[in-house]
mmCIF file of C-alpha atoms in Angstrom:
data_model
loop_
_atom_site.group_PDB
_atom_site.id
_atom_site.type_symbol
_atom_site.label_atom_id
_atom_site.label_comp_id
_atom_site.label_asym_id
_atom_site.label_seq_id
_atom_site.Cartn_x
_atom_site.Cartn_y
_atom_site.Cartn_z
ATOM 1 C CA GLU A 1 104.446 -115.859 5.267
ATOM 2 C CA ALA A 2 107.375 -118.078 6.359
ATOM 3 C CA GLN A 3 110.293 -115.774 6.958
ATOM 4 C CA VAL A 4 113.555 -114.883 9.430
ATOM 5 C CA THR A 5 113.290 -111.548 10.560
ATOM 6 C CA GLN A 6 116.352 -109.767 12.649
ATOM 7 C CA ASN A 7 116.233 -106.321 14.014
ATOM 8 C CA PRO A 8 118.283 -103.722 13.969
ATOM 9 C CA ARG A 9 118.739 -103.979 10.178
ATOM 10 C CA TYR A 10 121.522 -101.092 10.463
ATOM 11 C CA LEU A 11 123.241 -99.961 13.428
ATOM 12 C CA ILE A 12 125.973 -97.896 14.184
ATOM 13 C CA THR A 13 127.617 -97.598 17.514
ATOM 14 C CA VAL A 14 130.918 -96.867 19.755
ATOM 15 C CA THR A 15 133.457 -99.307 21.485
ATOM 16 C CA GLY A 16 132.547 -101.140 24.286
ATOM 17 C CA LYS A 17 128.947 -99.885 24.045
ATOM 18 C CA LYS A 18 126.678 -103.815 24.762
ATOM 19 C CA LEU A 19 124.140 -104.437 22.060
ATOM 20 C CA THR A 20 121.991 -106.901 21.141
ATOM 21 C CA VAL A 21 120.985 -107.867 17.263
ATOM 22 C CA THR A 22 117.505 -110.080 17.576
ATOM 23 C CA CYS A 23 116.508 -112.739 15.308
ATOM 24 C CA SER A 24 113.228 -114.299 15.616
ATOM 25 C CA GLN A 25 111.660 -117.102 13.425
ATOM 26 C CA ASN A 26 107.924 -118.686 12.778
ATOM 27 C CA MET A 27 108.940 -121.841 11.027
ATOM 28 C CA ASN A 28 109.120 -123.609 14.018
ATOM 29 C CA HIS A 29 112.546 -124.674 13.061
ATOM 30 C CA GLU A 30 115.079 -126.099 16.029
ATOM 31 C CA TYR A 31 118.157 -125.040 14.400
ATOM 32 C CA MET A 32 119.791 -121.546 14.286
ATOM 33 C CA SER A 33 122.407 -119.703 13.160
ATOM 34 C CA TRP A 34 124.581 -116.304 13.536
ATOM 35 C CA TYR A 35 126.757 -115.713 10.331
ATOM 36 C CA ARG A 36 128.982 -112.445 9.632
ATOM 37 C CA GLN A 37 129.608 -111.722 6.258
ATOM 38 C CA ASP A 38 133.276 -109.593 5.630
ATOM 39 C CA PRO A 39 134.405 -108.750 1.812
ATOM 40 C CA GLY A 40 136.301 -111.500 0.538
ATOM 41 C CA LEU A 41 135.587 -114.020 3.362
ATOM 42 C CA GLY A 42 132.274 -114.892 2.589
ATOM 43 C CA LEU A 43 129.650 -116.042 5.681
ATOM 44 C CA ARG A 44 131.143 -117.019 8.372
ATOM 45 C CA GLN A 45 129.494 -118.978 11.570
ATOM 46 C CA ILE A 46 129.498 -117.158 14.281
ATOM 47 C CA TYR A 47 127.146 -119.045 17.050
ATOM 48 C CA TYR A 48 125.248 -122.037 16.118
ATOM 49 C CA SER A 49 121.653 -124.418 18.474
ATOM 50 C CA MET A 50 120.482 -127.008 17.886
ATOM 51 C CA ASN A 51 117.630 -126.836 20.017
ATOM 52 C CA VAL A 52 116.506 -124.620 23.443
ATOM 53 C CA GLU A 53 119.239 -124.190 25.567
ATOM 54 C CA VAL A 54 121.651 -125.641 23.446
ATOM 55 C CA THR A 55 124.256 -123.435 21.589
ATOM 56 C CA ASP A 56 127.488 -123.866 20.547
ATOM 57 C CA LYS A 57 130.750 -122.633 18.962
ATOM 58 C CA GLY A 58 131.118 -122.070 15.436
ATOM 59 C CA ASP A 59 134.206 -120.856 13.434
ATOM 60 C CA VAL A 60 134.644 -116.984 14.684
ATOM 61 C CA PRO A 61 133.156 -117.002 18.459
ATOM 62 C CA GLU A 62 135.270 -114.507 20.171
ATOM 63 C CA GLY A 63 133.188 -111.284 21.150
ATOM 64 C CA TYR A 64 129.939 -112.597 20.988
ATOM 65 C CA LYS A 65 127.513 -114.458 23.368
ATOM 66 C CA VAL A 66 124.313 -116.120 22.608
ATOM 67 C CA SER A 67 120.892 -117.301 24.060
ATOM 68 C CA ARG A 68 118.077 -119.421 23.011
ATOM 69 C CA LYS A 69 115.463 -119.542 26.076
ATOM 70 C CA GLU A 70 112.872 -120.423 23.470
ATOM 71 C CA LYS A 71 112.238 -121.854 20.233
ATOM 72 C CA ARG A 72 111.961 -118.992 17.822
ATOM 73 C CA ASN A 73 114.400 -116.718 19.567
ATOM 74 C CA PHE A 74 118.423 -116.520 19.219
ATOM 75 C CA PRO A 75 120.086 -113.205 19.879
ATOM 76 C CA LEU A 76 123.446 -112.119 19.662
ATOM 77 C CA ILE A 77 125.152 -110.420 22.333
ATOM 78 C CA LEU A 78 127.862 -107.827 21.889
ATOM 79 C CA GLU A 79 129.010 -107.147 25.185
ATOM 80 C CA SER A 80 131.965 -104.766 24.404
ATOM 81 C CA PRO A 81 131.438 -104.291 20.456
ATOM 82 C CA SER A 82 135.032 -103.408 18.857
ATOM 83 C CA PRO A 83 135.809 -101.889 15.659
ATOM 84 C CA ASN A 84 136.337 -105.092 14.048
ATOM 85 C CA GLN A 85 133.194 -106.445 14.737
ATOM 86 C CA THR A 86 132.063 -104.438 12.551
ATOM 87 C CA SER A 87 130.346 -106.356 9.632
ATOM 88 C CA LEU A 88 127.182 -107.901 8.375
ATOM 89 C CA TYR A 89 125.561 -110.130 10.087
ATOM 90 C CA PHE A 90 122.937 -112.929 9.174
ATOM 91 C CA CYS A 91 120.647 -114.867 11.334
ATOM 92 C CA ALA A 92 119.477 -118.916 9.917
ATOM 93 C CA SER A 93 117.076 -120.962 10.549
ATOM 94 C CA SER A 94 116.364 -124.479 9.490
ATOM 95 C CA PHE A 95 114.027 -127.574 10.434
ATOM 96 C CA LEU A 96 116.873 -129.412 11.949
ATOM 97 C CA GLY A 97 120.064 -128.308 10.991
ATOM 98 C CA LYS A 98 120.958 -130.790 8.705
ATOM 99 C CA GLY A 99 122.382 -131.414 5.190
ATOM 100 C CA THR A 100 119.323 -132.237 3.907
ATOM 101 C CA ASP A 101 117.385 -129.284 5.521
ATOM 102 C CA THR A 102 116.755 -125.896 3.893
ATOM 103 C CA GLN A 103 118.314 -123.018 5.691
ATOM 104 C CA TYR A 104 116.652 -119.667 5.563
ATOM 105 C CA PHE A 105 118.121 -116.590 5.852
ATOM 106 C CA GLY A 106 117.126 -113.636 7.665
ATOM 107 C CA PRO A 107 117.424 -109.780 5.577
ATOM 108 C CA GLY A 108 120.963 -109.313 7.456
ATOM 109 C CA THR A 109 121.847 -106.336 10.463
ATOM 110 C CA ARG A 110 124.958 -103.973 8.795
ATOM 111 C CA LEU A 111 126.731 -103.414 12.197
ATOM 112 C CA THR A 112 129.197 -100.398 12.249
ATOM 113 C CA VAL A 113 131.208 -99.882 15.716
ATOM 114 C CA LEU A 114 133.454 -96.889 15.815
ATOM 115 C CA GLY B 1 138.030 -123.783 10.155
ATOM 116 C CA GLN B 2 137.982 -125.244 6.675
ATOM 117 C CA GLN B 3 138.170 -122.927 3.427
ATOM 118 C CA LEU B 4 136.466 -123.069 0.242
ATOM 119 C CA ASN B 5 138.186 -120.921 -2.825
ATOM 120 C CA GLN B 6 135.428 -120.031 -4.748
ATOM 121 C CA SER B 7 136.315 -118.573 -8.322
ATOM 122 C CA PRO B 8 136.329 -116.336 -10.183
ATOM 123 C CA GLN B 9 135.994 -113.295 -7.170
ATOM 124 C CA SER B 10 133.674 -111.391 -9.820
ATOM 125 C CA MET B 11 132.523 -111.807 -13.159
ATOM 126 C CA PHE B 12 131.622 -108.976 -15.569
ATOM 127 C CA ILE B 13 129.569 -110.433 -18.645
ATOM 128 C CA GLN B 14 126.765 -109.317 -21.448
ATOM 129 C CA GLU B 15 122.924 -110.544 -20.861
ATOM 130 C CA GLY B 16 122.814 -113.470 -22.600
ATOM 131 C CA GLU B 17 126.576 -115.042 -21.968
ATOM 132 C CA ASP B 18 126.489 -118.033 -19.888
ATOM 133 C CA VAL B 19 128.543 -118.278 -16.687
ATOM 134 C CA SER B 20 130.456 -120.818 -15.101
ATOM 135 C CA MET B 21 131.763 -120.323 -11.655
ATOM 136 C CA ASN B 22 133.196 -123.528 -8.954
ATOM 137 C CA CYS B 23 134.403 -124.163 -5.874
ATOM 138 C CA THR B 24 137.441 -125.980 -4.530
ATOM 139 C CA SER B 25 138.686 -127.604 -0.930
ATOM 140 C CA SER B 26 141.113 -129.070 0.798
ATOM 141 C CA SER B 27 138.685 -131.173 2.569
ATOM 142 C CA ILE B 28 135.967 -134.063 1.335
ATOM 143 C CA PHE B 29 132.425 -132.330 1.725
ATOM 144 C CA ASN B 30 129.057 -134.968 2.000
ATOM 145 C CA THR B 31 126.918 -131.961 0.526
ATOM 146 C CA TRP B 32 127.423 -129.112 -1.856
ATOM 147 C CA LEU B 33 125.262 -126.542 -1.836
ATOM 148 C CA TRP B 34 124.616 -123.543 -4.020
ATOM 149 C CA TYR B 35 123.395 -119.566 -2.724
ATOM 150 C CA LYS B 36 122.343 -116.852 -4.571
ATOM 151 C CA GLN B 37 122.654 -112.820 -3.006
ATOM 152 C CA ASP B 38 120.714 -110.668 -3.978
ATOM 153 C CA PRO B 39 121.752 -106.568 -2.969
ATOM 154 C CA GLY B 40 120.214 -106.334 0.501
ATOM 155 C CA GLU B 41 119.283 -109.517 1.351
ATOM 156 C CA GLY B 42 119.932 -112.469 3.106
ATOM 157 C CA PRO B 43 121.671 -115.976 0.780
ATOM 158 C CA VAL B 44 118.908 -117.682 -0.681
ATOM 159 C CA LEU B 45 119.160 -121.364 -1.553
ATOM 160 C CA LEU B 46 119.618 -122.772 -5.614
ATOM 161 C CA ILE B 47 120.833 -126.396 -5.491
ATOM 162 C CA ALA B 48 121.904 -128.691 -3.356
ATOM 163 C CA LEU B 49 124.156 -132.069 -4.193
ATOM 164 C CA TYR B 50 124.098 -135.112 -2.457
ATOM 165 C CA LYS B 51 125.743 -137.663 -4.194
ATOM 166 C CA ALA B 52 129.647 -137.523 -5.683
ATOM 167 C CA GLY B 53 129.179 -137.048 -9.593
ATOM 168 C CA GLU B 54 125.411 -135.740 -8.955
ATOM 169 C CA LEU B 55 124.147 -133.331 -11.866
ATOM 170 C CA THR B 56 120.966 -131.017 -11.253
ATOM 171 C CA SER B 57 119.412 -128.456 -12.527
ATOM 172 C CA ASN B 58 117.127 -125.654 -11.363
ATOM 173 C CA GLY B 59 115.737 -124.055 -14.500
ATOM 174 C CA ARG B 60 118.806 -122.355 -16.086
ATOM 175 C CA LEU B 61 121.424 -123.252 -13.349
ATOM 176 C CA THR B 62 123.433 -126.596 -13.337
ATOM 177 C CA ALA B 63 125.611 -127.261 -10.741
ATOM 178 C CA GLN B 64 127.590 -130.505 -10.214
ATOM 179 C CA PHE B 65 129.356 -132.542 -7.503
ATOM 180 C CA GLY B 66 132.750 -132.808 -8.353
ATOM 181 C CA ILE B 67 133.708 -136.833 -8.267
ATOM 182 C CA THR B 68 136.362 -136.176 -5.985
ATOM 183 C CA ARG B 69 133.908 -134.825 -3.465
ATOM 184 C CA LYS B 70 136.193 -131.892 -2.925
ATOM 185 C CA ASP B 71 134.572 -129.114 -5.505
ATOM 186 C CA SER B 72 131.510 -127.983 -6.929
ATOM 187 C CA PHE B 73 130.360 -126.061 -10.126
ATOM 188 C CA LEU B 74 127.537 -123.831 -11.106
ATOM 189 C CA ASN B 75 126.409 -122.757 -14.682
ATOM 190 C CA ILE B 76 123.900 -120.442 -15.582
ATOM 191 C CA SER B 77 123.171 -120.323 -19.101
ATOM 192 C CA ALA B 78 122.041 -117.401 -20.759
ATOM 193 C CA SER B 79 122.146 -114.821 -18.162
ATOM 194 C CA ILE B 80 119.252 -112.304 -17.851
ATOM 195 C CA PRO B 81 119.439 -109.136 -15.249
ATOM 196 C CA SER B 82 118.388 -110.476 -12.411
ATOM 197 C CA ASP B 83 121.012 -113.466 -12.546
ATOM 198 C CA VAL B 84 123.374 -110.097 -10.530
ATOM 199 C CA GLY B 85 123.974 -111.033 -7.438
ATOM 200 C CA ILE B 86 126.594 -113.127 -5.163
ATOM 201 C CA TYR B 87 126.834 -116.618 -5.637
ATOM 202 C CA PHE B 88 128.174 -118.366 -2.610
ATOM 203 C CA CYS B 89 129.142 -122.517 -2.953
ATOM 204 C CA ALA B 90 128.409 -124.000 0.834
ATOM 205 C CA GLY B 91 129.785 -127.810 1.393
ATOM 206 C CA LEU B 92 128.803 -129.838 4.627
ATOM 207 C CA SER B 93 130.408 -131.742 6.380
ATOM 208 C CA ASN B 94 128.788 -134.333 9.267
ATOM 209 C CA PHE B 95 130.844 -134.241 11.893
ATOM 210 C CA GLY B 96 128.319 -134.374 14.895
ATOM 211 C CA ASN B 97 127.123 -130.303 14.063
ATOM 212 C CA GLU B 98 126.939 -130.925 10.226
ATOM 213 C CA LYS B 99 128.526 -127.624 9.710
ATOM 214 C CA LEU B 100 128.599 -125.453 6.506
ATOM 215 C CA THR B 101 131.725 -124.034 5.354
ATOM 216 C CA PHE B 102 130.552 -121.164 2.828
ATOM 217 C CA GLY B 103 132.510 -119.676 0.121
ATOM 218 C CA THR B 104 134.046 -116.647 -0.791
ATOM 219 C CA GLY B 105 131.698 -115.930 -3.049
ATOM 220 C CA THR B 106 131.536 -114.611 -7.055
ATOM 221 C CA ARG B 107 129.996 -110.979 -7.520
ATOM 222 C CA LEU B 108 127.850 -111.292 -11.096
ATOM 223 C CA THR B 109 127.058 -108.256 -12.992
ATOM 224 C CA ILE B 110 125.671 -107.747 -16.416
ATOM 225 C CA ILE B 111 126.775 -105.414 -18.397
ATOM 226 C CA PRO B 112 123.413 -104.142 -20.959
#
């Protein structure tokens, strides 16, 4: 089954404790992206990757890092989480990242930073 | 970044009623997309629009790409309980990375 998986689905942590949210897709997609969803703000793009070893900033990259060492995985790293990073995070992938490609979203990771 | 204004923010309707929502932008987009998000899930693409003036249907859903390329509309006819969720518009502008900008969402609730 074609899918985007994220782990963990739920995470409660404390300020300053480094964490990684994993994302994996099994569709051989070149394009992957991370979004955060906050009430009243919709989805905002954090980082995206057009291919292996190619990453770029989205609209809200501050406080986040990503890596794309292999095509299927695109982890989101919070080196020193802060409470304002409490949010619902979605990973997405598409074939080439073109407008005509469907973006497939993962199930989401709800992060709470105390 | 760019902002998409989506309205209404929420809707409470009775089963069987028609639903209309829209999205406006201060910038031109080349592609408009409509997504639905079920509770506890990620967004799923409903309809994609690629040309100004285009009207596209997907079952009971109909969406239009505004002539000015700065707006889009989604209509749902004869709503049913499974239509409950959050609907997002998204615009795509071809400035290199073809980045999607999402609207703020319309939360649809159906009253039994």
